[in-house]
PDB file of C-alpha atoms in Angstrom:
ATOM      1  CA  MET A   1      33.758  11.447  14.561  1.00 51.00           C
ATOM      2  CA  THR A   2      36.838  12.905  16.359  1.00 58.00           C
ATOM      3  CA  SER A   3      37.257  10.363  19.163  1.00 85.00           C
ATOM      4  CA  ASN A   4      39.146   7.031  18.745  1.00 95.00           C
ATOM      5  CA  PRO A   5      36.911   3.894  18.007  1.00 97.00           C
ATOM      6  CA  VAL A   6      36.181   1.474  20.809  1.00 97.00           C
ATOM      7  CA  ILE A   7      36.188  -1.396  18.369  1.00 98.00           C
ATOM      8  CA  THR A   8      37.907  -1.622  15.066  1.00 98.00           C
ATOM      9  CA  MET A   9      37.393  -4.542  12.502  1.00 98.00           C
ATOM     10  CA  ARG A  10      39.488  -4.863   9.364  1.00 98.00           C
ATOM     11  CA  ASN A  11      39.175  -7.418   6.496  1.00 98.00           C
ATOM     12  CA  ILE A  12      36.947  -9.712   8.669  1.00 98.00           C
ATOM     13  CA  CYS A  13      36.115 -12.935   6.846  1.00 98.00           C
ATOM     14  CA  LEU A  14      34.216 -15.722   8.461  1.00 97.00           C
ATOM     15  CA  THR A  15      33.157 -19.200   6.876  1.00 96.00           C
ATOM     16  CA  ARG A  16      30.909 -21.777   8.449  1.00 90.00           C
ATOM     17  CA  ARG A  17      30.082 -25.091   6.681  1.00 88.00           C
ATOM     18  CA  ASN A  18      31.742 -24.053   3.567  1.00 89.00           C
ATOM     19  CA  ARG A  19      29.615 -20.844   3.243  1.00 92.00           C
ATOM     20  CA  GLN A  20      31.217 -17.527   3.583  1.00 95.00           C
ATOM     21  CA  ILE A  21      29.182 -15.504   5.999  1.00 96.00           C
ATOM     22  CA  LEU A  22      31.216 -12.398   6.389  1.00 97.00           C
ATOM     23  CA  ASN A  23      33.303 -11.147   3.478  1.00 96.00           C
ATOM     24  CA  HIS A  24      36.083  -8.536   4.052  1.00 97.00           C
ATOM     25  CA  ILE A  25      34.160  -6.335   6.557  1.00 98.00           C
ATOM     26  CA  ASP A  26      35.625  -3.208   7.706  1.00 98.00           C
ATOM     27  CA  LEU A  27      33.825  -1.451  10.842  1.00 98.00           C
ATOM     28  CA  ASP A  28      34.669   1.154  13.418  1.00 98.00           C
ATOM     29  CA  GLY A  29      32.364   1.467  16.573  1.00 97.00           C
ATOM     30  CA  PHE A  30      32.697   4.845  18.278  1.00 98.00           C
ATOM     31  CA  PRO A  31      31.970   5.878  21.914  1.00 97.00           C
ATOM     32  CA  GLY A  32      28.692   8.099  22.042  1.00 97.00           C
ATOM     33  CA  GLN A  33      27.296   6.574  18.695  1.00 98.00           C
ATOM     34  CA  VAL A  34      24.422   4.370  18.090  1.00 98.00           C
ATOM     35  CA  LEU A  35      25.345   2.074  15.041  1.00 98.00           C
ATOM     36  CA  GLY A  36      22.658   0.079  13.583  1.00 98.00           C
ATOM     37  CA  LEU A  37      23.343  -3.204  11.650  1.00 98.00           C
ATOM     38  CA  ILE A  38      20.593  -3.918   9.250  1.00 98.00           C
ATOM     39  CA  GLY A  39      19.996  -6.232   6.430  1.00 98.00           C
ATOM     40  CA  ALA A  40      17.694  -8.990   5.180  1.00 97.00           C
ATOM     41  CA  ASN A  41      17.631 -12.292   7.115  1.00 96.00           C
ATOM     42  CA  GLY A  42      20.852 -14.259   6.429  1.00 94.00           C
ATOM     43  CA  SER A  43      22.912 -11.190   5.603  1.00 97.00           C
ATOM     44  CA  GLY A  44      25.330 -11.806   8.434  1.00 97.00           C
ATOM     45  CA  LYS A  45      24.175  -9.241  11.090  1.00 97.00           C
ATOM     46  CA  SER A  46      24.072 -11.456  14.126  1.00 96.00           C
ATOM     47  CA  THR A  47      27.338 -13.215  12.940  1.00 96.00           C
ATOM     48  CA  LEU A  48      28.992  -9.901  12.745  1.00 97.00           C
ATOM     49  CA  LEU A  49      27.971  -9.024  16.157  1.00 96.00           C
ATOM     50  CA  LYS A  50      29.183 -12.309  17.695  1.00 95.00           C
ATOM     51  CA  SER A  51      32.461 -12.050  15.946  1.00 96.00           C
ATOM     52  CA  MET A  52      33.133  -8.826  17.803  1.00 96.00           C
ATOM     53  CA  ILE A  53      33.295 -10.715  21.080  1.00 92.00           C
ATOM     54  CA  GLY A  54      34.932 -13.878  19.890  1.00 90.00           C
ATOM     55  CA  LEU A  55      31.601 -16.016  20.220  1.00 91.00           C
ATOM     56  CA  LEU A  56      32.158 -16.866  16.393  1.00 93.00           C
ATOM     57  CA  PRO A  57      36.063 -16.281  15.796  1.00 93.00           C
ATOM     58  CA  ALA A  58      36.643 -14.904  12.407  1.00 95.00           C
ATOM     59  CA  ASN A  59      38.869 -17.036   9.900  1.00 95.00           C
ATOM     60  CA  SER A  60      40.936 -13.988   8.953  1.00 96.00           C
ATOM     61  CA  GLY A  61      41.230 -10.265   9.636  1.00 97.00           C
ATOM     62  CA  THR A  62      41.896  -8.106  12.672  1.00 97.00           C
ATOM     63  CA  ILE A  63      39.670  -6.990  15.606  1.00 97.00           C
ATOM     64  CA  LEU A  64      40.993  -4.206  17.843  1.00 97.00           C
ATOM     65  CA  LEU A  65      39.474  -3.305  21.250  1.00 97.00           C
ATOM     66  CA  GLU A  66      40.623   0.200  22.065  1.00 96.00           C
ATOM     67  CA  GLY A  67      43.630  -0.261  19.852  1.00 96.00           C
ATOM     68  CA  ILE A  68      44.712  -3.634  21.203  1.00 96.00           C
ATOM     69  CA  PRO A  69      44.139  -7.010  19.404  1.00 96.00           C
ATOM     70  CA  LEU A  70      41.036  -8.721  20.965  1.00 95.00           C
ATOM     71  CA  ASN A  71      42.714 -12.091  20.817  1.00 92.00           C
ATOM     72  CA  LYS A  72      45.544 -10.654  22.962  1.00 95.00           C
ATOM     73  CA  ILE A  73      43.133  -9.562  25.588  1.00 94.00           C
ATOM     74  CA  PRO A  74      42.168 -12.023  28.448  1.00 93.00           C
ATOM     75  CA  ALA A  75      38.473 -12.858  28.334  1.00 91.00           C
ATOM     76  CA  ARG A  76      37.713 -11.326  31.682  1.00 91.00           C
ATOM     77  CA  ASP A  77      39.308  -7.960  30.721  1.00 93.00           C
ATOM     78  CA  SER A  78      37.394  -7.765  27.458  1.00 95.00           C
ATOM     79  CA  ALA A  79      34.224  -8.583  29.289  1.00 94.00           C
ATOM     80  CA  LYS A  80      34.736  -5.513  31.451  1.00 94.00           C
ATOM     81  CA  LYS A  81      34.718  -3.403  28.318  1.00 96.00           C
ATOM     82  CA  ILE A  82      32.008  -5.048  26.216  1.00 97.00           C
ATOM     83  CA  SER A  83      28.610  -6.215  27.211  1.00 96.00           C
ATOM     84  CA  TYR A  84      26.486  -8.249  25.019  1.00 95.00           C
ATOM     85  CA  MET A  85      22.708  -8.822  24.735  1.00 94.00           C
ATOM     86  CA  GLY A  86      22.048 -11.675  22.489  1.00 89.00           C
ATOM     87  CA  GLN A  87      18.665 -12.864  20.944  1.00 84.00           C
ATOM     88  CA  GLU A  88      18.722 -16.003  23.110  1.00 73.00           C
ATOM     89  CA  ASN A  89      19.623 -13.956  26.232  1.00 62.00           C
ATOM     90  CA  GLU A  90      16.264 -14.534  28.008  1.00 72.00           C
ATOM     91  CA  CYS A  91      15.910 -15.112  31.804  1.00 78.00           C
ATOM     92  CA  GLN A  92      15.114 -18.793  32.451  1.00 80.00           C
ATOM     93  CA  TRP A  93      15.864 -18.841  36.396  1.00 85.00           C
ATOM     94  CA  PRO A  94      13.395 -17.499  38.751  1.00 92.00           C
ATOM     95  CA  LEU A  95      15.963 -14.967  40.283  1.00 94.00           C
ATOM     96  CA  GLN A  96      15.094 -11.470  41.760  1.00 96.00           C
ATOM     97  CA  VAL A  97      15.651  -8.707  39.454  1.00 97.00           C
ATOM     98  CA  ARG A  98      18.427  -7.252  41.449  1.00 96.00           C
ATOM     99  CA  ASP A  99      20.242 -10.509  41.405  1.00 94.00           C
ATOM    100  CA  VAL A 100      19.907 -10.704  37.566  1.00 95.00           C
ATOM    101  CA  VAL A 101      21.254  -7.211  37.171  1.00 96.00           C
ATOM    102  CA  ALA A 102      24.256  -8.193  39.529  1.00 94.00           C
ATOM    103  CA  LEU A 103      25.424 -10.657  37.115  1.00 93.00           C
ATOM    104  CA  GLY A 104      26.705  -7.840  35.012  1.00 94.00           C
ATOM    105  CA  ARG A 105      29.351  -7.245  37.626  1.00 93.00           C
ATOM    106  CA  MET A 106      30.907 -10.720  37.292  1.00 91.00           C
ATOM    107  CA  PRO A 107      33.877  -9.797  35.172  1.00 91.00           C
ATOM    108  CA  HIS A 108      34.797  -7.239  37.837  1.00 87.00           C
ATOM    109  CA  GLN A 109      34.806  -9.771  40.694  1.00 81.00           C
ATOM    110  CA  GLY A 110      37.704 -12.401  41.397  1.00 65.00           C
ATOM    111  CA  THR A 111      35.342 -15.206  41.954  1.00 59.00           C
ATOM    112  CA  TRP A 112      31.498 -15.414  42.179  1.00 55.00           C
ATOM    113  CA  SER A 113      30.260 -14.620  45.727  1.00 54.00           C
ATOM    114  CA  GLN A 114      26.996 -13.836  47.448  1.00 56.00           C
ATOM    115  CA  LYS A 115      28.733 -10.906  49.120  1.00 77.00           C
ATOM    116  CA  ARG A 116      28.998  -7.862  46.706  1.00 82.00           C
ATOM    117  CA  SER A 117      31.332  -5.005  47.210  1.00 88.00           C
ATOM    118  CA  THR A 118      30.175  -1.372  47.807  1.00 91.00           C
ATOM    119  CA  GLU A 119      31.278  -0.515  44.232  1.00 93.00           C
ATOM    120  CA  ASP A 120      29.338  -3.401  42.975  1.00 93.00           C
ATOM    121  CA  GLU A 121      26.112  -2.219  44.702  1.00 95.00           C
ATOM    122  CA  ALA A 122      26.597   1.257  43.553  1.00 96.00           C
ATOM    123  CA  ASN A 123      26.870   0.190  39.847  1.00 96.00           C
ATOM    124  CA  ILE A 124      23.848  -2.156  40.250  1.00 97.00           C
ATOM    125  CA  GLU A 125      21.782   0.532  41.739  1.00 97.00           C
ATOM    126  CA  ALA A 126      22.951   3.075  38.990  1.00 96.00           C
ATOM    127  CA  ALA A 127      22.077   0.642  36.166  1.00 96.00           C
ATOM    128  CA  MET A 128      18.631  -0.003  37.582  1.00 97.00           C
ATOM    129  CA  GLN A 129      17.948   3.703  37.820  1.00 96.00           C
ATOM    130  CA  ALA A 130      19.160   4.226  34.348  1.00 94.00           C
ATOM    131  CA  VAL A 131      16.440   1.970  32.915  1.00 94.00           C
ATOM    132  CA  ASP A 132      13.999   2.644  35.506  1.00 94.00           C
ATOM    133  CA  ILE A 133      13.420  -0.636  37.140  1.00 96.00           C
ATOM    134  CA  CYS A 134      14.173   0.122  40.798  1.00 97.00           C
ATOM    135  CA  HIS A 135      10.653  -0.514  41.571  1.00 97.00           C
ATOM    136  CA  LEU A 136      11.043  -4.067  40.177  1.00 97.00           C
ATOM    137  CA  GLN A 137      14.175  -5.104  41.977  1.00 97.00           C
ATOM    138  CA  ASN A 138      12.521  -7.609  44.298  1.00 97.00           C
ATOM    139  CA  ARG A 139      10.316  -9.036  41.819  1.00 97.00           C
ATOM    140  CA  THR A 140      11.017 -12.562  40.043  1.00 96.00           C
ATOM    141  CA  VAL A 141      12.392 -11.948  36.674  1.00 95.00           C
ATOM    142  CA  THR A 142      10.335 -14.827  35.001  1.00 93.00           C
ATOM    143  CA  ARG A 143       7.190 -13.191  36.163  1.00 94.00           C
ATOM    144  CA  LEU A 144       7.762  -9.826  34.416  1.00 93.00           C
ATOM    145  CA  SER A 145       6.426  -8.885  30.892  1.00 91.00           C
ATOM    146  CA  GLY A 146       8.693  -9.084  27.812  1.00 88.00           C
ATOM    147  CA  GLY A 147       9.337  -5.371  27.938  1.00 90.00           C
ATOM    148  CA  GLU A 148      10.361  -5.442  31.543  1.00 92.00           C
ATOM    149  CA  ARG A 149      12.604  -8.317  31.026  1.00 91.00           C
ATOM    150  CA  ARG A 150      14.471  -6.461  28.196  1.00 90.00           C
ATOM    151  CA  ARG A 151      15.018  -3.651  30.580  1.00 93.00           C
ATOM    152  CA  VAL A 152      16.379  -5.946  33.214  1.00 94.00           C
ATOM    153  CA  LEU A 153      18.813  -7.433  30.736  1.00 93.00           C
ATOM    154  CA  LEU A 154      19.999  -3.910  29.591  1.00 94.00           C
ATOM    155  CA  ALA A 155      20.533  -3.018  33.360  1.00 96.00           C
ATOM    156  CA  ARG A 156      22.594  -6.263  33.673  1.00 95.00           C
ATOM    157  CA  ALA A 157      24.719  -5.128  30.708  1.00 95.00           C
ATOM    158  CA  LEU A 158      25.121  -1.476  31.999  1.00 96.00           C
ATOM    159  CA  ALA A 159      25.938  -2.732  35.485  1.00 96.00           C
ATOM    160  CA  GLY A 160      29.481  -3.657  34.142  1.00 94.00           C
ATOM    161  CA  LYS A 161      30.105  -0.066  32.990  1.00 95.00           C
ATOM    162  CA  PRO A 162      31.122  -1.123  29.553  1.00 97.00           C
ATOM    163  CA  LYS A 163      32.690   0.919  26.894  1.00 97.00           C
ATOM    164  CA  LEU A 164      30.748  -0.927  24.123  1.00 98.00           C
ATOM    165  CA  LEU A 165      27.242  -2.424  24.303  1.00 98.00           C
ATOM    166  CA  LEU A 166      26.208  -4.790  21.621  1.00 98.00           C
ATOM    167  CA  ALA A 167      22.484  -5.823  21.359  1.00 97.00           C
ATOM    168  CA  ASP A 168      21.099  -8.423  18.756  1.00 96.00           C
ATOM    169  CA  GLU A 169      17.563  -7.655  17.944  1.00 95.00           C
ATOM    170  CA  PRO A 170      16.540  -6.210  21.237  1.00 93.00           C
ATOM    171  CA  THR A 171      13.251  -4.840  19.931  1.00 93.00           C
ATOM    172  CA  SER A 172      12.063  -8.106  18.528  1.00 90.00           C
ATOM    173  CA  GLY A 173       8.790  -9.239  19.822  1.00 87.00           C
ATOM    174  CA  LEU A 174       8.101  -5.984  21.733  1.00 90.00           C
ATOM    175  CA  ASP A 175       5.046  -3.780  21.234  1.00 92.00           C
ATOM    176  CA  PRO A 176       5.613  -0.280  19.811  1.00 93.00           C
ATOM    177  CA  TYR A 177       5.613   1.426  23.160  1.00 93.00           C
ATOM    178  CA  HIS A 178       8.319  -0.917  24.546  1.00 91.00           C
ATOM    179  CA  GLN A 179      10.476  -0.765  21.320  1.00 93.00           C
ATOM    180  CA  LEU A 180      10.407   2.962  21.575  1.00 95.00           C
ATOM    181  CA  GLN A 181      11.209   2.913  25.291  1.00 93.00           C
ATOM    182  CA  LEU A 182      14.138   0.647  24.554  1.00 94.00           C
ATOM    183  CA  MET A 183      15.597   2.640  21.721  1.00 96.00           C
ATOM    184  CA  GLU A 184      15.315   5.791  23.769  1.00 96.00           C
ATOM    185  CA  LEU A 185      17.346   4.104  26.679  1.00 95.00           C
ATOM    186  CA  PHE A 186      19.989   3.209  24.110  1.00 96.00           C
ATOM    187  CA  ARG A 187      20.107   6.777  22.895  1.00 97.00           C
ATOM    188  CA  LYS A 188      20.528   8.050  26.574  1.00 95.00           C
ATOM    189  CA  GLN A 189      23.362   5.729  27.127  1.00 95.00           C
ATOM    190  CA  ALA A 190      25.033   6.756  23.977  1.00 97.00           C
ATOM    191  CA  GLU A 191      24.753  10.366  25.128  1.00 96.00           C
ATOM    192  CA  LYS A 192      26.701   9.305  28.257  1.00 95.00           C
ATOM    193  CA  GLY A 193      29.589   8.114  26.118  1.00 96.00           C
ATOM    194  CA  ILE A 194      28.947   4.471  25.594  1.00 97.00           C
ATOM    195  CA  GLY A 195      29.317   2.949  22.105  1.00 98.00           C
ATOM    196  CA  ILE A 196      26.251   1.000  21.122  1.00 98.00           C
ATOM    197  CA  ILE A 197      25.987  -1.378  18.228  1.00 98.00           C
ATOM    198  CA  VAL A 198      22.558  -2.861  17.617  1.00 98.00           C
ATOM    199  CA  VAL A 199      21.199  -5.411  15.107  1.00 98.00           C
ATOM    200  CA  ILE A 200      17.729  -4.206  14.218  1.00 97.00           C
ATOM    201  CA  HIS A 201      15.015  -5.057  11.731  1.00 95.00           C
ATOM    202  CA  GLU A 202      12.745  -2.216  12.306  1.00 96.00           C
ATOM    203  CA  LEU A 203      13.808   0.361   9.699  1.00 96.00           C
ATOM    204  CA  THR A 204      11.556   3.062  11.121  1.00 96.00           C
ATOM    205  CA  LEU A 205      13.335   2.805  14.481  1.00 97.00           C
ATOM    206  CA  ALA A 206      16.791   2.599  12.848  1.00 97.00           C
ATOM    207  CA  SER A 207      16.041   5.723  10.892  1.00 96.00           C
ATOM    208  CA  ARG A 208      15.004   7.551  14.073  1.00 94.00           C
ATOM    209  CA  PHE A 209      17.436   6.398  16.599  1.00 97.00           C
ATOM    210  CA  CYS A 210      20.655   5.381  14.911  1.00 97.00           C
ATOM    211  CA  ASP A 211      23.449   7.878  14.282  1.00 97.00           C
ATOM    212  CA  ARG A 212      24.860   5.627  11.773  1.00 98.00           C
ATOM    213  CA  ILE A 213      23.656   2.595   9.864  1.00 98.00           C
ATOM    214  CA  ILE A 214      25.595  -0.417   8.172  1.00 98.00           C
ATOM    215  CA  LEU A 215      23.516  -2.184   5.560  1.00 98.00           C
ATOM    216  CA  LEU A 216      24.694  -5.691   4.793  1.00 98.00           C
ATOM    217  CA  LYS A 217      23.963  -7.965   1.939  1.00 98.00           C
ATOM    218  CA  SER A 218      25.267 -11.527   1.469  1.00 96.00           C
ATOM    219  CA  GLY A 219      27.903 -10.886   4.151  1.00 97.00           C
ATOM    220  CA  LYS A 220      29.229  -7.647   2.623  1.00 98.00           C
ATOM    221  CA  ILE A 221      28.762  -4.139   3.469  1.00 98.00           C
ATOM    222  CA  LEU A 222      26.308  -2.629   0.892  1.00 98.00           C
ATOM    223  CA  SER A 223      26.340   0.847   2.490  1.00 98.00           C
ATOM    224  CA  ASP A 224      27.709   2.606   5.634  1.00 98.00           C
ATOM    225  CA  GLY A 225      26.754   6.141   6.711  1.00 97.00           C
ATOM    226  CA  PRO A 226      24.073   8.234   8.402  1.00 97.00           C
ATOM    227  CA  PRO A 227      20.424   6.945   7.944  1.00 95.00           C
ATOM    228  CA  SER A 228      19.753   9.727   5.430  1.00 92.00           C
ATOM    229  CA  THR A 229      22.446   8.305   3.269  1.00 95.00           C
ATOM    230  CA  VAL A 230      21.991   4.587   3.690  1.00 97.00           C
ATOM    231  CA  LEU A 231      18.244   4.315   3.757  1.00 96.00           C
ATOM    232  CA  ASN A 232      17.564   5.453   0.184  1.00 95.00           C
ATOM    233  CA  GLN A 233      15.236   3.609  -2.336  1.00 95.00           C
ATOM    234  CA  THR A 234      18.096   2.084  -4.238  1.00 96.00           C
ATOM    235  CA  ASN A 235      19.847   0.499  -1.238  1.00 97.00           C
ATOM    236  CA  LEU A 236      16.467  -0.722   0.117  1.00 97.00           C
ATOM    237  CA  ALA A 237      15.625  -2.281  -3.235  1.00 97.00           C
ATOM    238  CA  THR A 238      19.092  -3.914  -3.391  1.00 97.00           C
ATOM    239  CA  GLY A 239      19.314  -4.920   0.163  1.00 97.00           C
ATOM    240  CA  TYR A 240      15.715  -5.812   1.083  1.00 97.00           C
ATOM    241  CA  ASN A 241      13.857  -5.913  -2.434  1.00 97.00           C
ATOM    242  CA  ILE A 242      11.375  -3.407  -1.115  1.00 97.00           C
ATOM    243  CA  GLN A 243      10.329   0.145  -1.623  1.00 95.00           C
ATOM    244  CA  ALA A 244       9.750   2.477   1.267  1.00 95.00           C
ATOM    245  CA  ALA A 245       7.858   5.642   2.036  1.00 95.00           C
ATOM    246  CA  LEU A 246      10.080   8.456   3.216  1.00 89.00           C
ATOM    247  CA  LEU A 247       7.936  10.495   5.541  1.00 90.00           C
ATOM    248  CA  ASP A 248       8.701  13.912   7.066  1.00 88.00           C
ATOM    249  CA  TYR A 249       7.683  14.331  10.689  1.00 87.00           C
ATOM    250  CA  ASN A 250       8.631  17.470  12.603  1.00 86.00           C
ATOM    251  CA  GLY A 251      11.567  17.939  10.357  1.00 83.00           C
ATOM    252  CA  ASP A 252      13.056  14.344  10.443  1.00 84.00           C
ATOM    253  CA  THR A 253      12.767  11.867   7.687  1.00 84.00           C
ATOM    254  CA  THR A 254      11.303   8.547   8.803  1.00 90.00           C
ATOM    255  CA  VAL A 255      11.546   5.306   6.701  1.00 93.00           C
ATOM    256  CA  VAL A 256       8.447   3.174   6.525  1.00 93.00           C
ATOM    257  CA  PRO A 257       8.696  -0.117   4.391  1.00 95.00           C
ATOM    258  CA  TRP A 258       5.895   0.146   2.027  1.00 95.00           C
ATOM    259  CA  CYS A 259       5.746  -2.679  -0.646  1.00 96.00           C
ATOM    260  CA  CYS A 260       7.809  -5.425  -2.260  1.00 96.00           C
ATOM    261  CA  CYS A 261       9.643  -4.579  -5.424  1.00 93.00           C
ATOM    262  CA  GLN A 262       8.768  -6.655  -8.452  1.00 77.00           C
ATOM    263  CA  LYS A 263       9.604 -10.251  -7.966  1.00 65.00           C
ATOM    264  CA  LYS A 264      13.051 -11.131  -9.021  1.00 53.00           C
ATOM    265  CA  GLU A 265      13.599 -14.111 -11.351  1.00 49.00           C
ATOM    266  CA  ASN A 266      16.743 -15.305  -9.433  1.00 49.00           C
ATOM    267  CA  HIS A 267      16.758 -15.558  -5.783  1.00 43.00           C
ATOM    268  CA  GLU A 268      19.907 -15.729  -3.640  1.00 40.00           C
TER     269      GLU A 268
END
């Protein structure tokens, strides 16, 4: 990776309720790269993602956004560069799709107004085209399917023209078709130069669509590298207590979780 990182994290530690959730994390997120965060439940994936935007501030360590300390950047300015799709980021209000996508332009506006600029409208249109929801723009978002709503939320994130897009379990609850569709959309955005960091449980999708994977265990980085390096039997046994089938399909190795390892005597 020859380009400079969009985000840099060094020695990040985070404690909540006397429990250390993140333990000396070092991470670089690059433009044009899909970085997958994987690990068992409770390993610190979502916390790490939230710490990148200050939703859960780290107790110690340094976070740089394009080389500038994140805590020195006004929230509105950092929101112009980072878009976040959280697990809880569902659409609860009966707004039209176009108006939901328009919310992604808020960091670029002085105050919220019903009147949007020509630049706003152009970016809203481009974001809807990118995820193929122009035909839905006048629909009420609460009446859409789960897969359609995720695409609307992705369009909202893209409308702000971010340098970095963070997504927390975006494929959770989707059927296989919509999981593949969403990951293909992430790949296309990475090819346009956006840095993508995604928390993902589906190891098959991670092995196929991520350029790089970080495997977390108990708040520490167990392995960091390309899928072929990280998703080996030793790491999967240590990180998940599972064995996987490594299948070759059209020259690509795909990881399929297959069975549990022998039950351990001591559980974390």
